[in-house]
Amino acid sequence: MTARATATGGAVSVFRQFDITQYRRVLGSELQRSRRRRGLTRLQLSVELDGAVSTSTLAAYESGARQCAVLRLNEICVALDEPAHELLERVGDRLGLSGQWPVPVDLNRLAEDESVPLEPLRRWARVRLRDASTPEVLIPEYAFAPLATLSGSSVEDIRRLLIALCR
C-alpha cells in the first residue's frame, strides 16, 4: 500500500478497498458498450488495433475474466475514440467510487489560480509553499465539505475546480 502527503502534511493511503473482480467486470462492460456504440465487432476492433489484441482477449477484457493493462486500455480507448479517463469515470460512477479519491494538487498552480471559490485555498497554498518539500499535495475527501463551506461553494464545485488544476 502506498501513502503520500496530504494537504495537512500527514499521510493518506491512495488506495481504497474494493472488489477487483467486480471492477474488472464493470470495466469490461464499459469497454463493450463503447465498442458497440462505435458499431464495431470484436474482430473489427482487433483490426483497428493492428491485430495487437486478439478477439478472444477482447472478449476476456469485456467479460472481466482478464485484467487489462493500463497501456492496453489506453490503446483500446484510442481505437474506440473514447477518452480513457471518461470510461474510467463511468466505471467509478457505477461502482460508487466517484469522488472518494484524494485529489492531487500542485500548490504552485493553486497559488496562481484566480478562481473566487478557491481564494481560501490559494492563500493556504502560498503559505504552504514556503515550507513544502514538494509542491504536490493530496486533498483528501474529508476536506472537501469544510472547503466548500469556507468558499461558499458546493463540494462538487470545489472538487471540479481542483481536478481542473491537475490537467
mmCIF file of C-alpha atoms in Angstrom:
data_model
loop_
_atom_site.group_PDB
_atom_site.id
_atom_site.type_symbol
_atom_site.label_atom_id
_atom_site.label_comp_id
_atom_site.label_asym_id
_atom_site.label_seq_id
_atom_site.Cartn_x
_atom_site.Cartn_y
_atom_site.Cartn_z
ATOM 1 C CA MET A 1 0.000 0.000 0.000
ATOM 2 C CA THR A 2 1.347 3.419 -0.959
ATOM 3 C CA ALA A 3 0.937 6.587 1.074
ATOM 4 C CA ARG A 4 1.555 10.192 0.068
ATOM 5 C CA ALA A 5 1.468 13.509 1.871
ATOM 6 C CA THR A 6 -1.916 15.118 2.436
ATOM 7 C CA ALA A 7 -2.748 18.787 2.435
ATOM 8 C CA THR A 8 -2.151 18.837 6.174
ATOM 9 C CA GLY A 9 1.209 17.108 5.898
ATOM 10 C CA GLY A 10 0.080 13.696 7.145
ATOM 11 C CA ALA A 11 -0.080 10.530 5.086
ATOM 12 C CA VAL A 12 -3.158 9.198 3.375
ATOM 13 C CA SER A 13 -3.497 5.910 1.582
ATOM 14 C CA VAL A 14 -4.143 6.431 -2.096
ATOM 15 C CA PHE A 15 -5.749 3.012 -2.382
ATOM 16 C CA ARG A 16 -9.263 2.097 -1.320
ATOM 17 C CA GLN A 17 -10.554 -1.379 -0.706
ATOM 18 C CA PHE A 18 -12.833 -2.623 -3.444
ATOM 19 C CA ASP A 19 -13.614 -5.854 -5.209
ATOM 20 C CA ILE A 20 -11.151 -6.150 -8.108
ATOM 21 C CA THR A 21 -13.264 -8.836 -9.798
ATOM 22 C CA GLN A 22 -16.278 -6.536 -9.779
ATOM 23 C CA TYR A 23 -14.112 -3.679 -11.050
ATOM 24 C CA ARG A 24 -12.870 -5.816 -13.981
ATOM 25 C CA ARG A 25 -16.453 -6.795 -14.853
ATOM 26 C CA VAL A 26 -17.714 -3.221 -14.836
ATOM 27 C CA LEU A 27 -14.681 -2.035 -16.801
ATOM 28 C CA GLY A 28 -15.287 -4.804 -19.329
ATOM 29 C CA SER A 29 -18.942 -3.863 -19.587
ATOM 30 C CA GLU A 30 -17.984 -0.245 -20.301
ATOM 31 C CA LEU A 31 -15.468 -1.353 -22.938
ATOM 32 C CA GLN A 32 -18.150 -3.458 -24.584
ATOM 33 C CA ARG A 33 -20.637 -0.558 -24.506
ATOM 34 C CA SER A 34 -18.088 1.755 -26.102
ATOM 35 C CA ARG A 35 -17.278 -0.792 -28.804
ATOM 36 C CA ARG A 36 -20.951 -1.340 -29.579
ATOM 37 C CA ARG A 37 -21.687 2.422 -29.589
ATOM 38 C CA ARG A 38 -18.982 2.737 -32.211
ATOM 39 C CA GLY A 39 -20.678 -0.067 -34.170
ATOM 40 C CA LEU A 40 -17.661 -2.377 -34.126
ATOM 41 C CA THR A 41 -17.410 -6.117 -33.729
ATOM 42 C CA ARG A 42 -14.513 -7.513 -31.719
ATOM 43 C CA LEU A 43 -12.886 -8.559 -34.977
ATOM 44 C CA GLN A 44 -13.149 -5.035 -36.377
ATOM 45 C CA LEU A 45 -11.700 -3.591 -33.173
ATOM 46 C CA SER A 46 -8.861 -6.106 -33.316
ATOM 47 C CA VAL A 47 -8.123 -4.956 -36.876
ATOM 48 C CA GLU A 48 -8.189 -1.308 -35.725
ATOM 49 C CA LEU A 49 -5.576 -2.316 -33.132
ATOM 50 C CA ASP A 50 -3.428 -3.796 -35.938
ATOM 51 C CA GLY A 51 -4.041 -7.271 -34.562
ATOM 52 C CA ALA A 52 -2.176 -6.435 -31.336
ATOM 53 C CA VAL A 53 -5.190 -7.692 -29.340
ATOM 54 C CA SER A 54 -6.980 -10.856 -30.401
ATOM 55 C CA THR A 55 -10.756 -11.168 -30.400
ATOM 56 C CA SER A 56 -10.544 -13.739 -27.595
ATOM 57 C CA THR A 57 -8.503 -11.312 -25.479
ATOM 58 C CA LEU A 58 -11.036 -8.555 -26.174
ATOM 59 C CA ALA A 59 -13.801 -10.951 -25.102
ATOM 60 C CA ALA A 60 -11.886 -11.725 -21.896
ATOM 61 C CA TYR A 61 -11.499 -7.995 -21.157
ATOM 62 C CA GLU A 62 -15.185 -7.357 -21.832
ATOM 63 C CA SER A 63 -16.324 -10.209 -19.585
ATOM 64 C CA GLY A 64 -13.959 -9.196 -16.802
ATOM 65 C CA ALA A 65 -12.210 -12.569 -16.971
ATOM 66 C CA ARG A 66 -8.895 -10.906 -17.763
ATOM 67 C CA GLN A 67 -7.306 -7.791 -16.345
ATOM 68 C CA CYS A 68 -6.438 -5.120 -18.891
ATOM 69 C CA ALA A 69 -3.090 -3.332 -18.500
ATOM 70 C CA VAL A 70 -3.250 0.467 -18.425
ATOM 71 C CA LEU A 71 -1.314 0.893 -21.676
ATOM 72 C CA ARG A 72 -3.506 -1.661 -23.427
ATOM 73 C CA LEU A 73 -6.632 0.042 -22.067
ATOM 74 C CA ASN A 74 -5.394 3.331 -23.473
ATOM 75 C CA GLU A 75 -4.726 1.743 -26.887
ATOM 76 C CA ILE A 76 -8.237 0.293 -26.928
ATOM 77 C CA CYS A 77 -9.764 3.610 -25.894
ATOM 78 C CA VAL A 78 -7.865 5.437 -28.646
ATOM 79 C CA ALA A 79 -9.149 2.887 -31.193
ATOM 80 C CA LEU A 80 -12.679 3.428 -29.871
ATOM 81 C CA ASP A 81 -12.251 7.217 -29.901
ATOM 82 C CA GLU A 82 -13.157 7.115 -26.210
ATOM 83 C CA PRO A 83 -11.080 9.143 -23.725
ATOM 84 C CA ALA A 84 -9.800 6.635 -21.155
ATOM 85 C CA HIS A 85 -10.464 8.977 -18.247
ATOM 86 C CA GLU A 86 -14.134 9.265 -19.243
ATOM 87 C CA LEU A 87 -14.511 5.500 -19.482
ATOM 88 C CA LEU A 88 -12.839 5.051 -16.078
ATOM 89 C CA GLU A 89 -15.037 7.779 -14.601
ATOM 90 C CA ARG A 90 -18.126 5.849 -15.712
ATOM 91 C CA VAL A 91 -16.693 2.707 -14.111
ATOM 92 C CA GLY A 92 -16.164 4.633 -10.878
ATOM 93 C CA ASP A 93 -19.699 6.027 -11.038
ATOM 94 C CA ARG A 94 -21.194 2.561 -11.486
ATOM 95 C CA LEU A 95 -19.172 1.219 -8.549
ATOM 96 C CA GLY A 96 -19.977 4.173 -6.295
ATOM 97 C CA LEU A 97 -16.314 5.197 -6.158
ATOM 98 C CA SER A 98 -16.604 8.631 -7.713
ATOM 99 C CA GLY A 99 -15.463 11.466 -5.538
ATOM 100 C CA GLN A 100 -13.905 9.166 -2.949
ATOM 101 C CA TRP A 101 -10.292 9.542 -4.046
ATOM 102 C CA PRO A 102 -7.860 12.190 -2.837
ATOM 103 C CA VAL A 103 -7.249 14.881 -5.442
ATOM 104 C CA PRO A 104 -3.600 15.651 -6.248
ATOM 105 C CA VAL A 105 -2.984 19.390 -6.379
ATOM 106 C CA ASP A 106 0.062 21.355 -7.496
ATOM 107 C CA LEU A 107 0.466 24.135 -4.924
ATOM 108 C CA ASN A 108 2.154 26.391 -7.493
ATOM 109 C CA ARG A 109 -0.840 26.198 -9.839
ATOM 110 C CA LEU A 110 -3.269 26.632 -6.948
ATOM 111 C CA ALA A 111 -1.364 29.688 -5.649
ATOM 112 C CA GLU A 112 -1.645 31.311 -9.094
ATOM 113 C CA ASP A 113 -5.272 30.367 -9.788
ATOM 114 C CA GLU A 114 -7.717 33.277 -9.696
ATOM 115 C CA SER A 115 -10.975 31.321 -9.163
ATOM 116 C CA VAL A 116 -13.037 33.063 -6.496
ATOM 117 C CA PRO A 117 -14.169 29.813 -4.805
ATOM 118 C CA LEU A 118 -10.531 28.779 -4.380
ATOM 119 C CA GLU A 119 -9.485 32.004 -2.615
ATOM 120 C CA PRO A 120 -9.131 30.377 0.853
ATOM 121 C CA LEU A 121 -7.107 27.547 -0.658
ATOM 122 C CA ARG A 122 -5.000 29.950 -2.707
ATOM 123 C CA ARG A 123 -3.878 31.760 0.446
ATOM 124 C CA TRP A 124 -3.167 28.416 2.145
ATOM 125 C CA ALA A 125 -1.145 27.227 -0.880
ATOM 126 C CA ARG A 126 1.035 30.343 -0.823
ATOM 127 C CA VAL A 127 1.839 29.837 2.858
ATOM 128 C CA ARG A 128 2.362 26.106 2.402
ATOM 129 C CA LEU A 129 4.797 26.635 -0.488
ATOM 130 C CA ARG A 130 7.208 28.421 1.834
ATOM 131 C CA ASP A 131 7.787 25.213 3.814
ATOM 132 C CA ALA A 132 6.809 22.482 1.365
ATOM 133 C CA SER A 133 9.393 19.922 0.346
ATOM 134 C CA THR A 134 7.302 19.210 -2.744
ATOM 135 C CA PRO A 135 4.693 21.365 -4.458
ATOM 136 C CA GLU A 136 2.282 18.425 -4.866
ATOM 137 C CA VAL A 137 -0.187 17.538 -2.119
ATOM 138 C CA LEU A 138 -3.250 15.340 -1.908
ATOM 139 C CA ILE A 139 -6.521 16.917 -0.811
ATOM 140 C CA PRO A 140 -8.424 14.103 0.940
ATOM 141 C CA GLU A 141 -12.153 13.521 0.534
ATOM 142 C CA TYR A 142 -12.955 14.628 4.091
ATOM 143 C CA ALA A 143 -11.538 18.107 3.356
ATOM 144 C CA PHE A 144 -13.997 18.999 0.595
ATOM 145 C CA ALA A 145 -17.005 19.787 2.808
ATOM 146 C CA PRO A 146 -15.141 22.302 5.027
ATOM 147 C CA LEU A 147 -13.506 23.854 1.941
ATOM 148 C CA ALA A 148 -16.891 24.225 0.293
ATOM 149 C CA THR A 149 -18.266 25.901 3.430
ATOM 150 C CA LEU A 150 -15.308 28.292 3.589
ATOM 151 C CA SER A 151 -15.700 29.283 -0.043
ATOM 152 C CA GLY A 152 -19.497 29.355 -0.167
ATOM 153 C CA SER A 153 -19.453 26.749 -2.943
ATOM 154 C CA SER A 154 -20.631 23.187 -3.294
ATOM 155 C CA VAL A 155 -18.388 20.203 -2.628
ATOM 156 C CA GLU A 156 -18.666 19.214 -6.296
ATOM 157 C CA ASP A 157 -17.645 22.696 -7.465
ATOM 158 C CA ILE A 158 -14.545 22.661 -5.264
ATOM 159 C CA ARG A 159 -13.639 19.136 -6.388
ATOM 160 C CA ARG A 160 -14.182 20.066 -10.055
ATOM 161 C CA LEU A 161 -12.014 23.194 -9.762
ATOM 162 C CA LEU A 162 -9.210 21.305 -8.034
ATOM 163 C CA ILE A 163 -9.308 18.480 -10.564
ATOM 164 C CA ALA A 164 -9.146 21.054 -13.360
ATOM 165 C CA LEU A 165 -5.902 22.330 -11.847
ATOM 166 C CA CYS A 166 -4.413 18.847 -12.292
ATOM 167 C CA ARG A 167 -4.892 18.876 -16.048
#
